[in-house]
Short mmCIF file of C-alpha atoms in Angstrom, two decimals:
data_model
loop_
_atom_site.label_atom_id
_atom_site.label_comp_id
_atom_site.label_asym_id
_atom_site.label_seq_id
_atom_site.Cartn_x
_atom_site.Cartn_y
_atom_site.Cartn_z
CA UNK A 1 14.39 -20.61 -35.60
CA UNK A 2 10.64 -20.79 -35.02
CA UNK A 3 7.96 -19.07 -34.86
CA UNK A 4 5.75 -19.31 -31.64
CA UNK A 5 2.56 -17.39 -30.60
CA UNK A 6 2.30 -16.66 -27.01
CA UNK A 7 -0.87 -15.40 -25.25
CA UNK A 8 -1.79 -13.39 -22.45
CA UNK A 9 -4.65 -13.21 -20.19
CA UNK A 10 -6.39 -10.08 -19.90
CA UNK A 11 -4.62 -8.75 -16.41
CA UNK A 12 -1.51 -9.26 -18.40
CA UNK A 13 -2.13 -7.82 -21.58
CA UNK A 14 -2.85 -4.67 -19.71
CA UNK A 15 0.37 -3.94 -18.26
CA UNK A 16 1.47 -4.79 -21.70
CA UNK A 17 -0.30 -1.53 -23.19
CA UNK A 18 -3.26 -4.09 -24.44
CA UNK A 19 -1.57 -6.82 -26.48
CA UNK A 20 -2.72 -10.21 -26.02
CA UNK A 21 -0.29 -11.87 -28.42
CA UNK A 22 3.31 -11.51 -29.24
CA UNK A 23 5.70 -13.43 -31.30
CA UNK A 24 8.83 -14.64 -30.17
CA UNK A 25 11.13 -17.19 -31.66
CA UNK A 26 13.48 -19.37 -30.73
CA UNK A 27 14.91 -23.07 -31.29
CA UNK A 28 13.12 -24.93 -28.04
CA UNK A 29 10.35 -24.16 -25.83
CA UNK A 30 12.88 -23.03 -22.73
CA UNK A 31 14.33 -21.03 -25.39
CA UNK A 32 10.83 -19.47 -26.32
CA UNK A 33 9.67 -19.11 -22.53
CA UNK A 34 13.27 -17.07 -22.44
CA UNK A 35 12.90 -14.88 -25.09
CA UNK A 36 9.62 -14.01 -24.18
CA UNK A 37 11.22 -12.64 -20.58
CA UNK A 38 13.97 -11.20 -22.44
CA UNK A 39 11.50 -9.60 -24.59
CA UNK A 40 8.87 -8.43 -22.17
CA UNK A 41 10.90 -8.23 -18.84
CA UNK A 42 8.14 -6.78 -17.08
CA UNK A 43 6.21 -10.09 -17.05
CA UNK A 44 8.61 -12.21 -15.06
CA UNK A 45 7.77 -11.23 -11.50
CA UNK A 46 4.05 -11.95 -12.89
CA UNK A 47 5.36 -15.18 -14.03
CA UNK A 48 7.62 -16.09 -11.11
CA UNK A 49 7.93 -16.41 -7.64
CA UNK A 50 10.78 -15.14 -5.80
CA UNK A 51 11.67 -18.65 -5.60
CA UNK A 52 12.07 -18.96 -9.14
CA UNK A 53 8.96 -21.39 -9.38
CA UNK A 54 5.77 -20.61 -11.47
CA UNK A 55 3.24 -18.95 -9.41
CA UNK A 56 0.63 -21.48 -8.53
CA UNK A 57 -1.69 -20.12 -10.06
CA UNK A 58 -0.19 -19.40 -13.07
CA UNK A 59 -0.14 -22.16 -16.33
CA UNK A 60 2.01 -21.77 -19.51
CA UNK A 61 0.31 -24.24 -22.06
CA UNK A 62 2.82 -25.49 -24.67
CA UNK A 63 0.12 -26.28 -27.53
CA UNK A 64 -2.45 -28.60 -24.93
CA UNK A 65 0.23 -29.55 -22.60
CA UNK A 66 0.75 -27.89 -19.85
CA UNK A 67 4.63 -27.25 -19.46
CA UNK A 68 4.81 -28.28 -15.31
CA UNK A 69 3.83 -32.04 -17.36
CA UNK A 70 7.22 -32.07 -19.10
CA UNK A 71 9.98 -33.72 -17.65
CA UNK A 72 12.28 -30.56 -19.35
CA UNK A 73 11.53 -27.62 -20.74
CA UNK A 74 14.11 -28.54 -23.55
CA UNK A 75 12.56 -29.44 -26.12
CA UNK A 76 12.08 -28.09 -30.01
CA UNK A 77 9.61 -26.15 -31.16
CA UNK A 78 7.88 -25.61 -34.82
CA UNK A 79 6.44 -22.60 -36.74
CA UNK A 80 3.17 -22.08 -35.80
CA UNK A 81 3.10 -23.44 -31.87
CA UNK A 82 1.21 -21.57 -29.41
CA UNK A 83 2.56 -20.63 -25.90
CA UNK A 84 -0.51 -19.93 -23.61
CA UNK A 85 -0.16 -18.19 -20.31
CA UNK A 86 -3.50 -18.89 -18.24
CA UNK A 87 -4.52 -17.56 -14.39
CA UNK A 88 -6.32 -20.88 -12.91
CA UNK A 89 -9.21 -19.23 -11.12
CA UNK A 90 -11.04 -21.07 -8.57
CA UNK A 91 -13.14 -20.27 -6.12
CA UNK A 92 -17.26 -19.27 -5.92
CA UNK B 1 -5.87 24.82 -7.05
CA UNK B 2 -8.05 21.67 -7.34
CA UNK B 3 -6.76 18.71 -5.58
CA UNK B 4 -6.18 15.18 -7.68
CA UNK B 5 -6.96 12.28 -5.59
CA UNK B 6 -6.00 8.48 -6.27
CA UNK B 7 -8.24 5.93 -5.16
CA UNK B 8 -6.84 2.09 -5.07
CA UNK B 9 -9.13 -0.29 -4.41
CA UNK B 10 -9.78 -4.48 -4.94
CA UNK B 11 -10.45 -3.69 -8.32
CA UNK B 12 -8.71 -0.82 -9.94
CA UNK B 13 -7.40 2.59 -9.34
CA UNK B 14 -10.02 5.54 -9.72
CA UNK B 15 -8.91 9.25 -9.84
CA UNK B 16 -11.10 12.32 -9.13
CA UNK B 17 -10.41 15.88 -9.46
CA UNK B 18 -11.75 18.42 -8.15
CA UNK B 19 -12.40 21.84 -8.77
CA UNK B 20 -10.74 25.06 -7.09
CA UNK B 21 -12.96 24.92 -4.32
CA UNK B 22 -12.97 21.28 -3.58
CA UNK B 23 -16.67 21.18 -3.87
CA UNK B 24 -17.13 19.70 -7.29
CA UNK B 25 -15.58 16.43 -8.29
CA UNK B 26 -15.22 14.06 -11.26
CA UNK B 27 -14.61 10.59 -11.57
CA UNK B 28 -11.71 9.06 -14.05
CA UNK B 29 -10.91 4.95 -14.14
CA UNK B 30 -10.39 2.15 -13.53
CA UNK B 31 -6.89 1.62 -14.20
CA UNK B 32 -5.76 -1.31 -14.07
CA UNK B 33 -8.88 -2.44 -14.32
CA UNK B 34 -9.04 -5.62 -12.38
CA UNK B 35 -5.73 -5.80 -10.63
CA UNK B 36 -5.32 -4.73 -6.35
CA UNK B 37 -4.18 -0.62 -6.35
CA UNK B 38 -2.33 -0.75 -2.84
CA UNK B 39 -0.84 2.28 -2.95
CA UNK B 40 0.53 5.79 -4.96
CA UNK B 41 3.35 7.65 -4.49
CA UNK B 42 5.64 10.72 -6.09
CA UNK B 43 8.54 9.76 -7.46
CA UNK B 44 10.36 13.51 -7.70
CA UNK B 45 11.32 13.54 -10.80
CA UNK B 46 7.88 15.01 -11.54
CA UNK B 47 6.44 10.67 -12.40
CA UNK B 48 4.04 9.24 -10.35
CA UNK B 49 4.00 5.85 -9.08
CA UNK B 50 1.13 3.36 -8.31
CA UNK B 51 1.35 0.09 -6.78
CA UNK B 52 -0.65 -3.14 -7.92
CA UNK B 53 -0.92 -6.53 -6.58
CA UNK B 54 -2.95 -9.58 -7.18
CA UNK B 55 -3.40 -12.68 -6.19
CA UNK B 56 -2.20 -14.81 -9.39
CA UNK B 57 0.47 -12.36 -10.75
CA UNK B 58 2.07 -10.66 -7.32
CA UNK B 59 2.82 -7.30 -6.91
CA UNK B 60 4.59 -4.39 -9.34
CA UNK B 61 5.29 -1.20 -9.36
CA UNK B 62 3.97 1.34 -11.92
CA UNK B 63 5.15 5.31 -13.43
CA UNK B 64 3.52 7.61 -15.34
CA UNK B 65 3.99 11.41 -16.22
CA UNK B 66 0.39 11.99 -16.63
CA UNK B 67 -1.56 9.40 -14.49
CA UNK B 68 -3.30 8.12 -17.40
CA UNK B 69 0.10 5.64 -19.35
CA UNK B 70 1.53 3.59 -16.89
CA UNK B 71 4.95 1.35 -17.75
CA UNK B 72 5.47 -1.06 -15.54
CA UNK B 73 9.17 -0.60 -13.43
CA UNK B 74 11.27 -3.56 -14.35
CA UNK B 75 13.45 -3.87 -11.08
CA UNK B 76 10.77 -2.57 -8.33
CA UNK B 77 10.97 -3.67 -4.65
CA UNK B 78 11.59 -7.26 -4.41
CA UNK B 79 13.08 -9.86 -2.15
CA UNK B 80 16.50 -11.84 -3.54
CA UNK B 81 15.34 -14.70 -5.72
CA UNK B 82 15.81 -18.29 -3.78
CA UNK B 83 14.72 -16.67 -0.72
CA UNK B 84 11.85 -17.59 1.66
CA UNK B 85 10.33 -14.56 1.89
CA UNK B 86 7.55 -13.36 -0.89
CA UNK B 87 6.81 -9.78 -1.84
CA UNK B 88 3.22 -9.91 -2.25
CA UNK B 89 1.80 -6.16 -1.80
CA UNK B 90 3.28 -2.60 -1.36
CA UNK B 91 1.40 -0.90 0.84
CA UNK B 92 3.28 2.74 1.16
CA UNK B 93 5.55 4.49 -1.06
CA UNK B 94 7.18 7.58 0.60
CA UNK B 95 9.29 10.17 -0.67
CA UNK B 96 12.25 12.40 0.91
CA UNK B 97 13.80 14.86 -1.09
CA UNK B 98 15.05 12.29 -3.86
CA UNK B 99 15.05 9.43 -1.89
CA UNK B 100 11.98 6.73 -1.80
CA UNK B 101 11.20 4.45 0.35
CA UNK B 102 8.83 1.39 -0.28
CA UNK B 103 6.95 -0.41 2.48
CA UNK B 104 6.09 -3.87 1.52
CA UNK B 105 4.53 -6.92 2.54
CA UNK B 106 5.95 -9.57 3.24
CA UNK B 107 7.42 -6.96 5.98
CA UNK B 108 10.34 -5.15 5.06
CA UNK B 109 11.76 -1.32 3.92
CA UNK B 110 13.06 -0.73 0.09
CA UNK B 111 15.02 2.73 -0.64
CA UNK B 112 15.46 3.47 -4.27
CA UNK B 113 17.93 6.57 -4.98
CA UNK B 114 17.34 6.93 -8.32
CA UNK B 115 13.37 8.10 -8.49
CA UNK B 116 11.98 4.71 -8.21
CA UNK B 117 14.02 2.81 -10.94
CA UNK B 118 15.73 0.42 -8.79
CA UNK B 119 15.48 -0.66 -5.36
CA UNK B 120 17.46 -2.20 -2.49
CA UNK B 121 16.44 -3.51 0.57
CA UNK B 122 17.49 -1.83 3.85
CA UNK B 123 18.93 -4.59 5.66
CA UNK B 124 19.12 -2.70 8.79
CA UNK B 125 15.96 -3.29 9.63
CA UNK B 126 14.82 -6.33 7.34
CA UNK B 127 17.29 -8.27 8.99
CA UNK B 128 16.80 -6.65 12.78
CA UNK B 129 17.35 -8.74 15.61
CA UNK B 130 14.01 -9.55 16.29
CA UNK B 131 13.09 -10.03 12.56
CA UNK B 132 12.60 -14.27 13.84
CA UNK B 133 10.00 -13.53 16.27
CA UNK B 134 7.81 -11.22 13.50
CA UNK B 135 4.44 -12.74 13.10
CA UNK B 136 1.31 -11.25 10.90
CA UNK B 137 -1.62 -10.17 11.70
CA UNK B 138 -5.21 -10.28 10.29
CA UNK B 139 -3.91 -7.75 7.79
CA UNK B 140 -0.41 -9.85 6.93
CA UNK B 141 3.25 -9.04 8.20
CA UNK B 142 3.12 -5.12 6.38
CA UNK B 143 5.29 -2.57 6.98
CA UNK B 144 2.52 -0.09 5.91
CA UNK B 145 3.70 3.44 7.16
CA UNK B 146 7.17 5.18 6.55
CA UNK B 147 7.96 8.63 8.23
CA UNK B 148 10.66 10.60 7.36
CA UNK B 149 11.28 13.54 9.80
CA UNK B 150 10.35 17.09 8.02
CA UNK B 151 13.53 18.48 10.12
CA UNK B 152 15.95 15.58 9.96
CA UNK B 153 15.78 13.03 6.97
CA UNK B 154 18.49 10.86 8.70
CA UNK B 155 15.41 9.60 11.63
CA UNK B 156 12.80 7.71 9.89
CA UNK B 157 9.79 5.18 11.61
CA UNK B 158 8.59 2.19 10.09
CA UNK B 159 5.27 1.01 11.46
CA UNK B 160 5.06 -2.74 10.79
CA UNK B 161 2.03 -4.08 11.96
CA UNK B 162 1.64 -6.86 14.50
CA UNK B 163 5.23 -6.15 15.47
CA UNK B 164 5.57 -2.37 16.10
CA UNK B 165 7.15 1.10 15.64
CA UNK B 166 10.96 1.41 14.64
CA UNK B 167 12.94 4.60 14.09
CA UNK B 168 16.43 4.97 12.72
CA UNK B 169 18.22 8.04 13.47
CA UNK B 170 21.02 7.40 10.95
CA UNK B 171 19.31 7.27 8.07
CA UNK B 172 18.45 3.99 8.28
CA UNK B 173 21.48 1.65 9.18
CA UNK B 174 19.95 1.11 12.72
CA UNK B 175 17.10 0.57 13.63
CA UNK B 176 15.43 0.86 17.63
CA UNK B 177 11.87 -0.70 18.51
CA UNK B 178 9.80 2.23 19.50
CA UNK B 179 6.69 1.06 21.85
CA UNK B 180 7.20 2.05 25.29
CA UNK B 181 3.89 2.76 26.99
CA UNK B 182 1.71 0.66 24.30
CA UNK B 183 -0.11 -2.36 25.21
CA UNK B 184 0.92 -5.68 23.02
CA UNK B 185 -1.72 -7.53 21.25
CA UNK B 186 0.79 -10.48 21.01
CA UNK B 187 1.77 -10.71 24.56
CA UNK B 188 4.36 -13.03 25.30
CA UNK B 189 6.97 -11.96 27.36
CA UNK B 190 9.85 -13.39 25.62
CA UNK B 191 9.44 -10.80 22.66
CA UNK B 192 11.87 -8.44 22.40
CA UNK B 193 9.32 -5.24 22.28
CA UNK B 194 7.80 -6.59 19.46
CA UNK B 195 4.14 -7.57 18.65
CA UNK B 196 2.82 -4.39 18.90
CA UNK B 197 -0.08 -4.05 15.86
CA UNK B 198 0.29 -0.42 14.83
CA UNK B 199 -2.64 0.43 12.20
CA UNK B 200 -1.06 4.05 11.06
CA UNK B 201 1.07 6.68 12.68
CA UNK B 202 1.58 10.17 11.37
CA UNK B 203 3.92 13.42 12.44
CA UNK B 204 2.94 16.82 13.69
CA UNK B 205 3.74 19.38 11.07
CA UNK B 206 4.37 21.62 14.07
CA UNK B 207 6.50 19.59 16.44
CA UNK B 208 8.79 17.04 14.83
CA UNK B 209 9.34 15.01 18.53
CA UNK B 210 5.29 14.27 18.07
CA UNK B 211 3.56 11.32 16.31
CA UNK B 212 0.48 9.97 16.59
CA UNK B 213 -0.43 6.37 16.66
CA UNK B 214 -3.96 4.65 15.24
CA UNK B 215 -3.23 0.79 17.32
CA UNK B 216 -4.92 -1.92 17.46
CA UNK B 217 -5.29 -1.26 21.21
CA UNK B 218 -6.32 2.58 20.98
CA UNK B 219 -4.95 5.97 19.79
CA UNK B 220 -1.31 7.29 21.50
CA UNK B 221 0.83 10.51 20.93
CA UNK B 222 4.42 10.91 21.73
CA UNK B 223 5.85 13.95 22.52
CA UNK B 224 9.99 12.63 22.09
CA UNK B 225 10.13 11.11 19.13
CA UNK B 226 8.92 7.89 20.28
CA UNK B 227 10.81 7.37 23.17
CA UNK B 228 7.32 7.03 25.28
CA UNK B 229 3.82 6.68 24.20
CA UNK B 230 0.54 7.36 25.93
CA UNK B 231 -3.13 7.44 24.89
CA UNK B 232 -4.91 9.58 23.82
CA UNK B 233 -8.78 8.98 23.90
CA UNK B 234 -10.79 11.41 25.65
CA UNK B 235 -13.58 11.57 23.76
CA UNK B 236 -13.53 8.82 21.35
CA UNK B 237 -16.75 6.61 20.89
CA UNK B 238 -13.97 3.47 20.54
CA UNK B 239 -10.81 3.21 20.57
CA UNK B 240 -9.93 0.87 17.83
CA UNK B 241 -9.31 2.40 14.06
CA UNK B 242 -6.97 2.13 11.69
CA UNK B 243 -6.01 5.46 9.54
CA UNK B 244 -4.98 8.98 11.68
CA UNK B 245 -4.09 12.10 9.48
CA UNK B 246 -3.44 15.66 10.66
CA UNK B 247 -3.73 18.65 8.94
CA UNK B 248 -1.08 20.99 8.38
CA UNK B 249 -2.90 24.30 8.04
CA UNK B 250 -5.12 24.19 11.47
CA UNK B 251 -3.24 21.10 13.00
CA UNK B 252 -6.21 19.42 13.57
CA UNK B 253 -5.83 15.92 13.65
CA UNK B 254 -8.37 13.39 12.54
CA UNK B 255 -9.13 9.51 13.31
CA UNK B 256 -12.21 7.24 12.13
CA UNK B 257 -13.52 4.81 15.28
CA UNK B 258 -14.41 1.59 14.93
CA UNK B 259 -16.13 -0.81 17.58
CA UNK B 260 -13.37 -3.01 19.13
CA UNK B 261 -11.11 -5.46 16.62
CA UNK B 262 -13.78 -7.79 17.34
CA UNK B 263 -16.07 -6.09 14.97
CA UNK B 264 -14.61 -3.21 13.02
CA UNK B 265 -18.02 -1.19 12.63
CA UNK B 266 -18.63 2.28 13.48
CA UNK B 267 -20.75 1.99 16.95
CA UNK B 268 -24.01 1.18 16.39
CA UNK B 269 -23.80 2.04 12.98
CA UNK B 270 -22.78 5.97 13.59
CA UNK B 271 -20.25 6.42 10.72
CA UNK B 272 -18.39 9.04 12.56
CA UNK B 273 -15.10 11.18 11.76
CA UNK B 274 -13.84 12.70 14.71
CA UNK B 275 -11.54 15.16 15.28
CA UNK B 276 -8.75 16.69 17.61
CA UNK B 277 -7.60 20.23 18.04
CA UNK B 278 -5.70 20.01 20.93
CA UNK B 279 -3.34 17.46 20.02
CA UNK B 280 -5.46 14.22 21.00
CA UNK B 281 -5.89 15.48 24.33
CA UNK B 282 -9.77 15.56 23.41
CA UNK B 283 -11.63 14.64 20.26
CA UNK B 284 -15.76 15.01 19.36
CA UNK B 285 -17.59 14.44 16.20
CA UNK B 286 -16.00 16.37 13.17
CA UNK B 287 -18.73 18.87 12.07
CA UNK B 288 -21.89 17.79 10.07
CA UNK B 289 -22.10 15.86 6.80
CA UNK B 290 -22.03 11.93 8.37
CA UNK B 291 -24.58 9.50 7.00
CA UNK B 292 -27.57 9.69 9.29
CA UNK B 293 -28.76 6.07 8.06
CA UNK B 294 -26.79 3.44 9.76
CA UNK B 295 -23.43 2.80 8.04
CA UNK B 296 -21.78 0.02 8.64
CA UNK B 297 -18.82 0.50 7.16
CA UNK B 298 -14.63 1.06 7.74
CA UNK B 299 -11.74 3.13 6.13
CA UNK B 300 -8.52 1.61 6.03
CA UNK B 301 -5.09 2.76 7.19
CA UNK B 302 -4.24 4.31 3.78
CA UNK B 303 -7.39 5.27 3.26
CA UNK B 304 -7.49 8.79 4.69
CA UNK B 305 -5.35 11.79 3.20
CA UNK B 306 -5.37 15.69 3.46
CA UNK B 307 -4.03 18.21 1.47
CA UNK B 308 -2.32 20.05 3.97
CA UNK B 309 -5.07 22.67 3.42
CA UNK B 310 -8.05 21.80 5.23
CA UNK B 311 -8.80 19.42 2.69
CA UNK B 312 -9.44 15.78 4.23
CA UNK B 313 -10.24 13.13 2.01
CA UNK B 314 -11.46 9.31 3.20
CA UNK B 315 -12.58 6.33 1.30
CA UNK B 316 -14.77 3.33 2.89
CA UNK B 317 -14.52 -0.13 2.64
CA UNK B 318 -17.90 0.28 0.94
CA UNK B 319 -16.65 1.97 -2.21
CA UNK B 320 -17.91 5.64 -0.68
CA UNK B 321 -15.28 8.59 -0.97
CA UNK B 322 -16.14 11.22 1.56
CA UNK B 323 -14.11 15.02 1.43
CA UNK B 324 -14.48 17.83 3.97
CA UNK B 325 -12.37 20.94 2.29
CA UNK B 326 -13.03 23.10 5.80
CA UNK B 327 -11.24 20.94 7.72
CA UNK B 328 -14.09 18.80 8.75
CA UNK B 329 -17.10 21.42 9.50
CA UNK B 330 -18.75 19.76 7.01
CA UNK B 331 -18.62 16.69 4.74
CA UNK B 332 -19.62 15.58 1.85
CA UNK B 333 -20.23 11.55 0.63
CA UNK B 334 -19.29 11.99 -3.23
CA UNK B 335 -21.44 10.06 -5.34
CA UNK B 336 -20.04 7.34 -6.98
CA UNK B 337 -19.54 3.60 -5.13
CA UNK B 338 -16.36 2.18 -6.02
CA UNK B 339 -14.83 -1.55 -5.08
CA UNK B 340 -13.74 -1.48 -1.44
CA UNK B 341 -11.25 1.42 -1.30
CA UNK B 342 -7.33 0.13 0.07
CA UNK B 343 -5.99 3.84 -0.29
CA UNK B 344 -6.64 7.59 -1.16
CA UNK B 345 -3.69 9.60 -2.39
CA UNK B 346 -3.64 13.84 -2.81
CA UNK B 347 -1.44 13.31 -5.72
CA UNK B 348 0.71 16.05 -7.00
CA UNK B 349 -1.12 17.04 -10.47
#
């Protein structure tokens, strides 16, 4: 399996007693995204709607692409990937 | 004993403690530094619970044995995944013996019988008749206040706001609209006694028939349990407010006017508590202590708390905490400004 480094914005990290990066690993990026909920089951309602969806403000990079671009989540991964969850802000 | 209050607020929860006499406070926080505080609660299993929401990551529900390390509750209030309906903010967590209840917006009542661990919703009044016809208000579709009778636990109101009062006197399989003799801000006859927008309501510690109700259209007591309402403003430079809290020691009850729900200011500016001792019947300015600059400012329906003990405690939606422990002969504007406060808590430590 590999080895994937997932990031956290700073809201985040917070209700995870401060950490800003974990490692999970897994075989695929659906399988990292997985064990990262599995892990850390406190972030999915963060994550996720009650729809299941992303929350639309909410972007998981997958290295520089941002997974809503992938036609499936199913796809390998490598030692050494990052996972990055960012909050889109907007507004003035 | 010196009193522990919570303060959420836009940006963070703040605690202060006080000292035996109430007089002398000091300031702890943020937590959770950046996220919405909504709300706090007991969980009675000596834990404490604290609400946060935000507008990226929704809304969770947080314990901690000492108010300073929080863990996160993994299965909190939430609406069944694939639904329509979106849990974004819980505004009142209310305990009964060992039983909690969660008030939650999008509108709806959670009971959790194991101290807050896990939740499930009570259909009985999530899925009420009328639930179709619901509709939010400026402030969302809340249901923001939960009462549990002091002398029966089985009848319980739920004030959900721009629909109305219900009470269950089953312990919460069934649920009755409770609105008679208040005036509708959503007035369209084909509502089934909905569209009421009750701000706060709160029970007399010395009569368990008698609420009191904060609406949008004015202040109202009932003296049956809810059966019938009628106002109670004699006295009152507006109507309009949102929070109402009585005390248990002197039964003096307490409400915070604000200019019409056109504007939401104190009356030209006259930041004003004012107070009841004759059960609403007539009210006046609550002692000394009010800003005399103008103060254009509001508190919010969980805003305002007491200790039971003469202590009243309000925060502003300009950051200001302000305490009377005399029952409110006199208050006092604590010193700190804080982000625009959502609600103050007498917490249990």
């Amino acid at each position: 399996m590999a080895t994937v480094q997932v990031r956290l914005p700073g809201l985040l990290a917070q209700i995870m007693g401060g950490t800003k990066e974990v490692i999970v690993e897994a075989d695929t990026l659906q399988g990292a995204v997985g064990q990262l909920l599995a892990d850390f089951p406190a972030l999915k309602v963060h994550l996720y709607d009650e729809s299941g969806r992303m929350r639309p403000h909410i972007n998981l990079f997958y290295n520089d692409t941002n997974i809503r671009w992938l036609s499936s989540p199913d796809v390998p991964v490598l030692d050494g990937d990052r996972l990055t969850v960012m909050q889109a802000v907007s507004g003035g | 004993m010196g009193v522990t209050l919570a303060v959420g607020t836009e940006k963070g929860a703040y605690l202060l403690r006080s000292d035996e006499a109430r007089r002398n406070w000091g300031l702890e926080g943020p937590l959770f530094k950046g996220w919405r505080v909504t709300t706090f609660g007991e969980a009675g299993d000596g834990t404490h619970l604290l609400a946060t929401a935000s507008n990226w990551f929704g809304s969770a529900l947080h314990r901690s044995s000492d108010l300073k390390e929080w863990t996160q509750i993994v299965d909190g209030p939430a609406w069944p995944e694939g639904g329509d309906r979106k849990l974004t903010q819980i505004w009142t967590l209310t305990r009964a013996g060992d039983i909690l209840f969660a008030g939650v917006d999008e509108a709806g009542l959670f009971r959790s019988d194991d101290h807050g661990q896990t939740w499930q919703p009570v259909d009985g009044l999530n899925e009420h008749p009328t639930r179709a016809a619901w509709q939010p208000g400026l402030g969302g579709l809340a249901a923001h206040r939960v009462v549990v009778d002091w002398a029966d636990p089985n009848r319980i109101w739920v004030a959900i706001s721009a629909v109305g009062v219900f009470r269950t006197d089953d312990g919460g399989a069934t649920w009755v609209t409770k609105n008679a003799g208040v005036q509708r801000t959503v007035d369209e006859e084909e509502l089934d006694d909905i569209g009421y927008c009750v701000h706060c309501i709160v029970q007399d510690p010395a009569d368990a028939n008698r609420l009191y109700r904060q609406e949008h259209r004015g202040v109202f007591r009932t003296d049956d349990g809810g059966d019938g309402w009628v106002r109670i403003e004699d006295g009152l430079a507006a109507a309009f407010g949102f929070p109402i809290t009585v005390d248990r020691e002197t039964g003096r009850l307490f409400v915070v006017p604000l200019e019409s729900d056109e504007n939401r200011l104190p009356v030209d500016g006259a930041f004003r508590v004012y107070r009841s001792d004759d059960r609403g019947d007539s009210w006046s300015v609550s002692g000394t202590g009010h800003p005399d600059a103008a103060t254009f400012t509001a508190v919010l329906r969980g805003a305002m708390d007491t200790d039971q003990r003469k202590g009243i405690y309000l925060g502003t939606t300009a950051g200001k905490v302000i305490t009377t422990a005399d029952a409110g002969e006199a208050w006092t504007t604590l010193p700190w400004t804080l982000p625009r406060i959502l609600s103050v808590r007498v917490m249990q430590a």
